[in-house]
PDB file of C-alpha atoms in Angstrom:
ATOM      1  CA  MET C   1      62.757 -81.282 -63.064  1.00 59.00           C
ATOM      2  CA  ALA C   2      61.336 -79.883 -59.836  1.00 80.00           C
ATOM      3  CA  ILE C   3      61.469 -76.177 -59.221  1.00 89.00           C
ATOM      4  CA  ASP C   4      64.158 -75.019 -56.799  1.00 93.00           C
ATOM      5  CA  ILE C   5      62.142 -72.501 -54.765  1.00 94.00           C
ATOM      6  CA  ASN C   6      65.165 -71.483 -52.697  1.00 95.00           C
ATOM      7  CA  LYS C   7      67.103 -70.562 -55.855  1.00 95.00           C
ATOM      8  CA  LEU C   8      64.156 -68.566 -57.196  1.00 95.00           C
ATOM      9  CA  ILE C   9      63.885 -66.653 -53.912  1.00 95.00           C
ATOM     10  CA  LYS C  10      67.603 -65.954 -53.892  1.00 95.00           C
ATOM     11  CA  ASP C  11      67.427 -64.840 -57.533  1.00 94.00           C
ATOM     12  CA  PHE C  12      64.431 -62.596 -56.728  1.00 94.00           C
ATOM     13  CA  ASP C  13      66.510 -60.759 -54.137  1.00 94.00           C
ATOM     14  CA  TYR C  14      69.420 -60.482 -56.591  1.00 93.00           C
ATOM     15  CA  LEU C  15      67.212 -59.301 -59.502  1.00 93.00           C
ATOM     16  CA  LEU C  16      65.483 -56.758 -57.266  1.00 92.00           C
ATOM     17  CA  LYS C  17      68.865 -55.078 -56.765  1.00 90.00           C
ATOM     18  CA  LYS C  18      70.121 -55.510 -60.338  1.00 89.00           C
ATOM     19  CA  GLU C  19      69.351 -52.674 -62.693  1.00 80.00           C
ATOM     20  CA  THR C  20      71.191 -51.215 -65.643  1.00 79.00           C
ATOM     21  CA  GLU C  21      70.693 -47.964 -67.498  1.00 75.00           C
ATOM     22  CA  ASN C  22      68.240 -49.573 -69.911  1.00 76.00           C
ATOM     23  CA  LYS C  23      66.890 -52.557 -67.974  1.00 83.00           C
ATOM     24  CA  PHE C  24      65.460 -53.576 -64.666  1.00 85.00           C
ATOM     25  CA  PHE C  25      64.403 -57.093 -63.730  1.00 89.00           C
ATOM     26  CA  ILE C  26      62.227 -56.691 -60.646  1.00 91.00           C
ATOM     27  CA  ARG C  27      61.363 -53.489 -58.879  1.00 90.00           C
ATOM     28  CA  LYS C  28      58.906 -52.103 -56.393  1.00 89.00           C
ATOM     29  CA  SER C  29      56.369 -49.961 -58.151  1.00 83.00           C
ATOM     30  CA  SER C  30      53.467 -47.945 -56.840  1.00 72.00           C
ATOM     31  CA  VAL C  31      52.440 -47.186 -60.426  1.00 68.00           C
ATOM     32  CA  GLU C  32      52.165 -50.875 -61.229  1.00 61.00           C
ATOM     33  CA  ASN C  33      49.015 -51.187 -59.091  1.00 65.00           C
ATOM     34  CA  ILE C  34      47.305 -48.896 -61.589  1.00 67.00           C
ATOM     35  CA  LYS C  35      48.261 -51.255 -64.435  1.00 73.00           C
ATOM     36  CA  GLU C  36      46.850 -54.296 -62.629  1.00 76.00           C
ATOM     37  CA  ASP C  37      43.490 -54.049 -64.420  1.00 85.00           C
ATOM     38  CA  TYR C  38      45.135 -53.461 -67.800  1.00 90.00           C
ATOM     39  CA  TYR C  39      47.181 -56.647 -67.488  1.00 91.00           C
ATOM     40  CA  LEU C  40      44.073 -58.587 -66.521  1.00 92.00           C
ATOM     41  CA  ILE C  41      42.006 -57.175 -69.396  1.00 94.00           C
ATOM     42  CA  LYS C  42      44.765 -57.888 -71.919  1.00 95.00           C
ATOM     43  CA  SER C  43      45.153 -61.409 -70.564  1.00 95.00           C
ATOM     44  CA  LEU C  44      41.438 -62.009 -71.092  1.00 95.00           C
ATOM     45  CA  LYS C  45      41.677 -60.634 -74.635  1.00 97.00           C
ATOM     46  CA  ASP C  46      44.584 -63.013 -75.294  1.00 97.00           C
ATOM     47  CA  ILE C  47      42.535 -65.967 -74.020  1.00 97.00           C
ATOM     48  CA  THR C  48      39.588 -64.929 -76.180  1.00 97.00           C
ATOM     49  CA  LEU C  49      41.708 -64.507 -79.305  1.00 97.00           C
ATOM     50  CA  GLY C  50      43.414 -67.832 -78.617  1.00 97.00           C
ATOM     51  CA  ARG C  51      40.012 -69.545 -78.452  1.00 97.00           C
ATOM     52  CA  VAL C  52      38.967 -67.891 -81.709  1.00 97.00           C
ATOM     53  CA  LEU C  53      42.115 -69.081 -83.486  1.00 97.00           C
ATOM     54  CA  VAL C  54      41.780 -72.643 -82.182  1.00 97.00           C
ATOM     55  CA  THR C  55      38.149 -72.686 -83.315  1.00 97.00           C
ATOM     56  CA  ILE C  56      39.080 -71.427 -86.783  1.00 97.00           C
ATOM     57  CA  PHE C  57      41.924 -73.903 -87.195  1.00 96.00           C
ATOM     58  CA  GLN C  58      39.713 -76.833 -86.204  1.00 96.00           C
ATOM     59  CA  ASP C  59      36.573 -75.945 -88.187  1.00 96.00           C
ATOM     60  CA  LYS C  60      36.565 -76.457 -91.960  1.00 96.00           C
ATOM     61  CA  GLU C  61      33.310 -74.532 -92.401  1.00 97.00           C
ATOM     62  CA  ILE C  62      34.676 -71.429 -90.681  1.00 97.00           C
ATOM     63  CA  LYS C  63      37.814 -71.665 -92.811  1.00 96.00           C
ATOM     64  CA  LYS C  64      35.620 -71.855 -95.892  1.00 96.00           C
ATOM     65  CA  ASP C  65      33.572 -68.825 -94.761  1.00 97.00           C
ATOM     66  CA  LEU C  66      36.781 -66.880 -94.170  1.00 96.00           C
ATOM     67  CA  GLU C  67      38.133 -68.010 -97.559  1.00 97.00           C
ATOM     68  CA  LEU C  68      41.084 -69.786 -95.958  1.00 96.00           C
ATOM     69  CA  GLU C  69      42.688 -72.888 -97.361  1.00 96.00           C
ATOM     70  CA  GLU C  70      41.245 -76.031 -95.804  1.00 94.00           C
ATOM     71  CA  ASN C  71      44.608 -76.970 -94.274  1.00 94.00           C
ATOM     72  CA  PHE C  72      45.392 -73.457 -92.955  1.00 95.00           C
ATOM     73  CA  GLU C  73      46.763 -73.537 -89.413  1.00 94.00           C
ATOM     74  CA  TYR C  74      49.176 -71.306 -87.553  1.00 92.00           C
ATOM     75  CA  TRP C  75      49.701 -72.885 -84.143  1.00 92.00           C
ATOM     76  CA  GLU C  76      52.681 -70.679 -83.360  1.00 88.00           C
ATOM     77  CA  TRP C  77      50.291 -67.779 -82.753  1.00 90.00           C
ATOM     78  CA  VAL C  78      48.065 -69.920 -80.561  1.00 93.00           C
ATOM     79  CA  ALA C  79      51.081 -70.822 -78.417  1.00 90.00           C
ATOM     80  CA  THR C  80      52.280 -67.211 -78.366  1.00 90.00           C
ATOM     81  CA  ILE C  81      48.906 -65.761 -77.410  1.00 94.00           C
ATOM     82  CA  TYR C  82      48.276 -68.249 -74.617  1.00 94.00           C
ATOM     83  CA  TYR C  83      51.800 -67.955 -73.266  1.00 92.00           C
ATOM     84  CA  TYR C  84      51.541 -64.177 -73.099  1.00 93.00           C
ATOM     85  CA  SER C  85      48.131 -64.458 -71.453  1.00 95.00           C
ATOM     86  CA  MET C  86      49.923 -66.352 -68.672  1.00 94.00           C
ATOM     87  CA  LEU C  87      52.623 -63.730 -68.442  1.00 94.00           C
ATOM     88  CA  LYS C  88      50.084 -60.897 -68.241  1.00 94.00           C
ATOM     89  CA  VAL C  89      47.963 -62.542 -65.556  1.00 95.00           C
ATOM     90  CA  ALA C  90      51.163 -63.286 -63.612  1.00 95.00           C
ATOM     91  CA  LYS C  91      52.091 -59.602 -63.887  1.00 94.00           C
ATOM     92  CA  THR C  92      48.588 -58.802 -62.603  1.00 93.00           C
ATOM     93  CA  ILE C  93      49.053 -60.657 -59.335  1.00 94.00           C
ATOM     94  CA  ILE C  94      52.632 -59.387 -58.995  1.00 94.00           C
ATOM     95  CA  ALA C  95      51.355 -55.819 -59.470  1.00 91.00           C
ATOM     96  CA  LYS C  96      48.829 -56.465 -56.714  1.00 90.00           C
ATOM     97  CA  LYS C  97      51.828 -56.914 -54.392  1.00 92.00           C
ATOM     98  CA  GLY C  98      53.369 -53.640 -55.636  1.00 91.00           C
ATOM     99  CA  TYR C  99      56.091 -55.099 -57.862  1.00 93.00           C
ATOM    100  CA  GLN C 100      56.897 -55.034 -61.541  1.00 91.00           C
ATOM    101  CA  THR C 101      58.902 -57.581 -63.535  1.00 93.00           C
ATOM    102  CA  ASP C 102      60.656 -57.044 -66.835  1.00 89.00           C
ATOM    103  CA  ASP C 103      61.369 -60.535 -68.099  1.00 88.00           C
ATOM    104  CA  HIS C 104      60.077 -64.072 -67.949  1.00 89.00           C
ATOM    105  CA  TYR C 105      62.564 -65.459 -65.430  1.00 91.00           C
ATOM    106  CA  ALA C 106      62.102 -62.462 -63.124  1.00 93.00           C
ATOM    107  CA  THR C 107      58.358 -63.136 -63.254  1.00 94.00           C
ATOM    108  CA  LEU C 108      58.944 -66.761 -62.238  1.00 94.00           C
ATOM    109  CA  CYS C 109      61.132 -65.590 -59.328  1.00 95.00           C
ATOM    110  CA  ALA C 110      58.530 -63.027 -58.230  1.00 96.00           C
ATOM    111  CA  LEU C 111      55.769 -65.637 -58.276  1.00 97.00           C
ATOM    112  CA  ALA C 112      57.873 -67.893 -56.080  1.00 96.00           C
ATOM    113  CA  LYS C 113      58.873 -65.200 -53.583  1.00 97.00           C
ATOM    114  CA  LEU C 114      55.607 -63.285 -53.380  1.00 96.00           C
ATOM    115  CA  PHE C 115      53.098 -66.143 -53.603  1.00 96.00           C
ATOM    116  CA  VAL C 116      54.465 -69.685 -53.305  1.00 96.00           C
ATOM    117  CA  VAL C 117      56.480 -68.978 -50.153  1.00 95.00           C
ATOM    118  CA  LYS C 118      53.385 -67.427 -48.572  1.00 95.00           C
ATOM    119  CA  ASN C 119      51.230 -70.411 -49.610  1.00 95.00           C
ATOM    120  CA  GLU C 120      49.066 -68.196 -51.812  1.00 95.00           C
ATOM    121  CA  LEU C 121      50.057 -70.116 -54.951  1.00 94.00           C
ATOM    122  CA  ASP C 122      50.762 -73.812 -55.073  1.00 94.00           C
ATOM    123  CA  VAL C 123      54.179 -74.825 -56.359  1.00 94.00           C
ATOM    124  CA  ASN C 124      52.434 -77.043 -58.939  1.00 92.00           C
ATOM    125  CA  VAL C 125      50.822 -73.940 -60.426  1.00 93.00           C
ATOM    126  CA  LEU C 126      54.231 -72.263 -60.570  1.00 94.00           C
ATOM    127  CA  GLU C 127      55.423 -75.354 -62.396  1.00 93.00           C
ATOM    128  CA  LEU C 128      52.724 -74.740 -65.059  1.00 91.00           C
ATOM    129  CA  PHE C 129      54.215 -71.311 -65.752  1.00 91.00           C
ATOM    130  CA  LYS C 130      57.743 -72.716 -65.869  1.00 91.00           C
ATOM    131  CA  GLU C 131      56.769 -75.578 -68.198  1.00 89.00           C
ATOM    132  CA  ALA C 132      54.892 -73.269 -70.569  1.00 86.00           C
ATOM    133  CA  THR C 133      57.875 -70.915 -70.630  1.00 85.00           C
ATOM    134  CA  GLU C 134      60.174 -73.817 -71.476  1.00 84.00           C
ATOM    135  CA  LEU C 135      57.876 -75.096 -74.241  1.00 81.00           C
ATOM    136  CA  PHE C 136      57.571 -71.624 -75.687  1.00 77.00           C
ATOM    137  CA  GLU C 137      61.292 -70.912 -75.503  1.00 75.00           C
ATOM    138  CA  GLN C 138      62.334 -74.269 -77.006  1.00 71.00           C
ATOM    139  CA  LYS C 139      61.200 -73.107 -80.419  1.00 63.00           C
ATOM    140  CA  TYR C 140      63.218 -69.910 -80.220  1.00 54.00           C
ATOM    141  CA  VAL C 141      66.330 -71.561 -78.807  1.00 52.00           C
ATOM    142  CA  LEU C 142      66.224 -74.029 -81.715  1.00 52.00           C
ATOM    143  CA  TYR C 143      65.644 -71.205 -84.183  1.00 49.00           C
ATOM    144  CA  PHE C 144      68.626 -69.151 -82.957  1.00 45.00           C
ATOM    145  CA  HIS C 145      70.808 -72.260 -82.885  1.00 47.00           C
ATOM    146  CA  GLU C 146      69.893 -72.934 -86.523  1.00 50.00           C
ATOM    147  CA  ALA C 147      70.539 -69.280 -87.407  1.00 47.00           C
ATOM    148  CA  MET C 148      74.004 -69.408 -85.826  1.00 47.00           C
ATOM    149  CA  GLU C 149      74.805 -72.494 -87.902  1.00 53.00           C
ATOM    150  CA  SER C 150      74.614 -70.388 -91.042  1.00 50.00           C
ATOM    151  CA  ALA C 151      76.133 -66.926 -90.918  1.00 45.00           C
ATOM    152  CA  SER C 152      74.234 -65.927 -94.030  1.00 45.00           C
ATOM    153  CA  GLU C 153      70.836 -66.884 -92.625  1.00 45.00           C
ATOM    154  CA  SER C 154      68.676 -63.904 -91.761  1.00 41.00           C
ATOM    155  CA  ARG C 155      67.369 -63.503 -88.205  1.00 43.00           C
ATOM    156  CA  TYR C 156      63.934 -63.153 -89.723  1.00 50.00           C
ATOM    157  CA  ASN C 157      64.057 -66.366 -91.677  1.00 51.00           C
ATOM    158  CA  VAL C 158      61.123 -68.659 -91.056  1.00 52.00           C
ATOM    159  CA  SER C 159      61.416 -71.865 -89.117  1.00 55.00           C
ATOM    160  CA  LYS C 160      59.083 -74.776 -88.575  1.00 59.00           C
ATOM    161  CA  ASP C 161      55.767 -73.790 -86.999  1.00 64.00           C
ATOM    162  CA  PHE C 162      54.717 -74.968 -83.548  1.00 73.00           C
ATOM    163  CA  ASP C 163      52.871 -78.206 -83.792  1.00 85.00           C
ATOM    164  CA  LYS C 164      49.273 -78.350 -82.678  1.00 91.00           C
ATOM    165  CA  GLU C 165      49.952 -80.523 -79.629  1.00 91.00           C
ATOM    166  CA  LYS C 166      52.560 -78.160 -78.146  1.00 88.00           C
ATOM    167  CA  ALA C 167      50.353 -75.143 -78.780  1.00 90.00           C
ATOM    168  CA  LEU C 168      47.381 -76.822 -77.105  1.00 93.00           C
ATOM    169  CA  GLU C 169      49.576 -77.927 -74.212  1.00 91.00           C
ATOM    170  CA  ILE C 170      50.577 -74.303 -73.622  1.00 90.00           C
ATOM    171  CA  ARG C 171      46.892 -73.349 -73.877  1.00 93.00           C
ATOM    172  CA  ASP C 172      45.904 -75.895 -71.222  1.00 94.00           C
ATOM    173  CA  LYS C 173      48.652 -74.754 -68.869  1.00 92.00           C
ATOM    174  CA  ALA C 174      47.677 -71.121 -69.441  1.00 93.00           C
ATOM    175  CA  LEU C 175      44.030 -71.743 -68.641  1.00 95.00           C
ATOM    176  CA  GLU C 176      44.838 -73.632 -65.442  1.00 94.00           C
ATOM    177  CA  PHE C 177      47.400 -71.018 -64.398  1.00 93.00           C
ATOM    178  CA  ARG C 178      44.937 -68.197 -65.088  1.00 94.00           C
ATOM    179  CA  LYS C 179      42.271 -69.890 -62.968  1.00 94.00           C
ATOM    180  CA  GLU C 180      44.627 -69.945 -59.982  1.00 94.00           C
ATOM    181  CA  CYS C 181      45.682 -66.327 -60.481  1.00 94.00           C
ATOM    182  CA  LEU C 182      42.046 -65.232 -60.661  1.00 93.00           C
ATOM    183  CA  ARG C 183      41.477 -67.059 -57.376  1.00 93.00           C
ATOM    184  CA  ILE C 184      44.272 -64.980 -55.811  1.00 93.00           C
ATOM    185  CA  LEU C 185      42.639 -61.828 -57.187  1.00 91.00           C
ATOM    186  CA  ASN C 186      39.175 -62.938 -56.011  1.00 88.00           C
ATOM    187  CA  VAL C 187      37.922 -62.575 -59.593  1.00 83.00           C
ATOM    188  CA  LYS C 188      35.471 -65.042 -61.096  1.00 70.00           C
TER     189      LYS C 188
END
């Protein structure tokens, strides 16, 4: 489904005003500019760790050297790391504009209002962020639905791991999204 930019802009304005005692969604922040580099560095570390994990999971010799079972894989962490690398690099460019976001949807709204509307970020790149968010959240929506089905089931019970294809799809979207954000930051 196509992104409704007008709704995201409207929601940005609403979320900018909405704040509770314990939560904000979007706010102006002069301090956030200082954090810009930290977000970028952490995003790069996430990308690097994601690459390391993918390499380990796909290389039997490395698994052997690390004394891992031959079939050891944990794609959920690959998906998580790459998704959060996207979120951190998004927060980097948002911080550059003097704003701070406190959740995933607010970040999507800020990207739309601060970059897409001003033709600094293509709507297709925003779509990458939205699609990765949806892929990432699908697992947790399913998990909480399953947990609600059984009142006795613990919130920390394990559920099926991400499959490799979904994790790599999030990785690909994250890498493309990051490239565009680095372009905005004039970082190579």
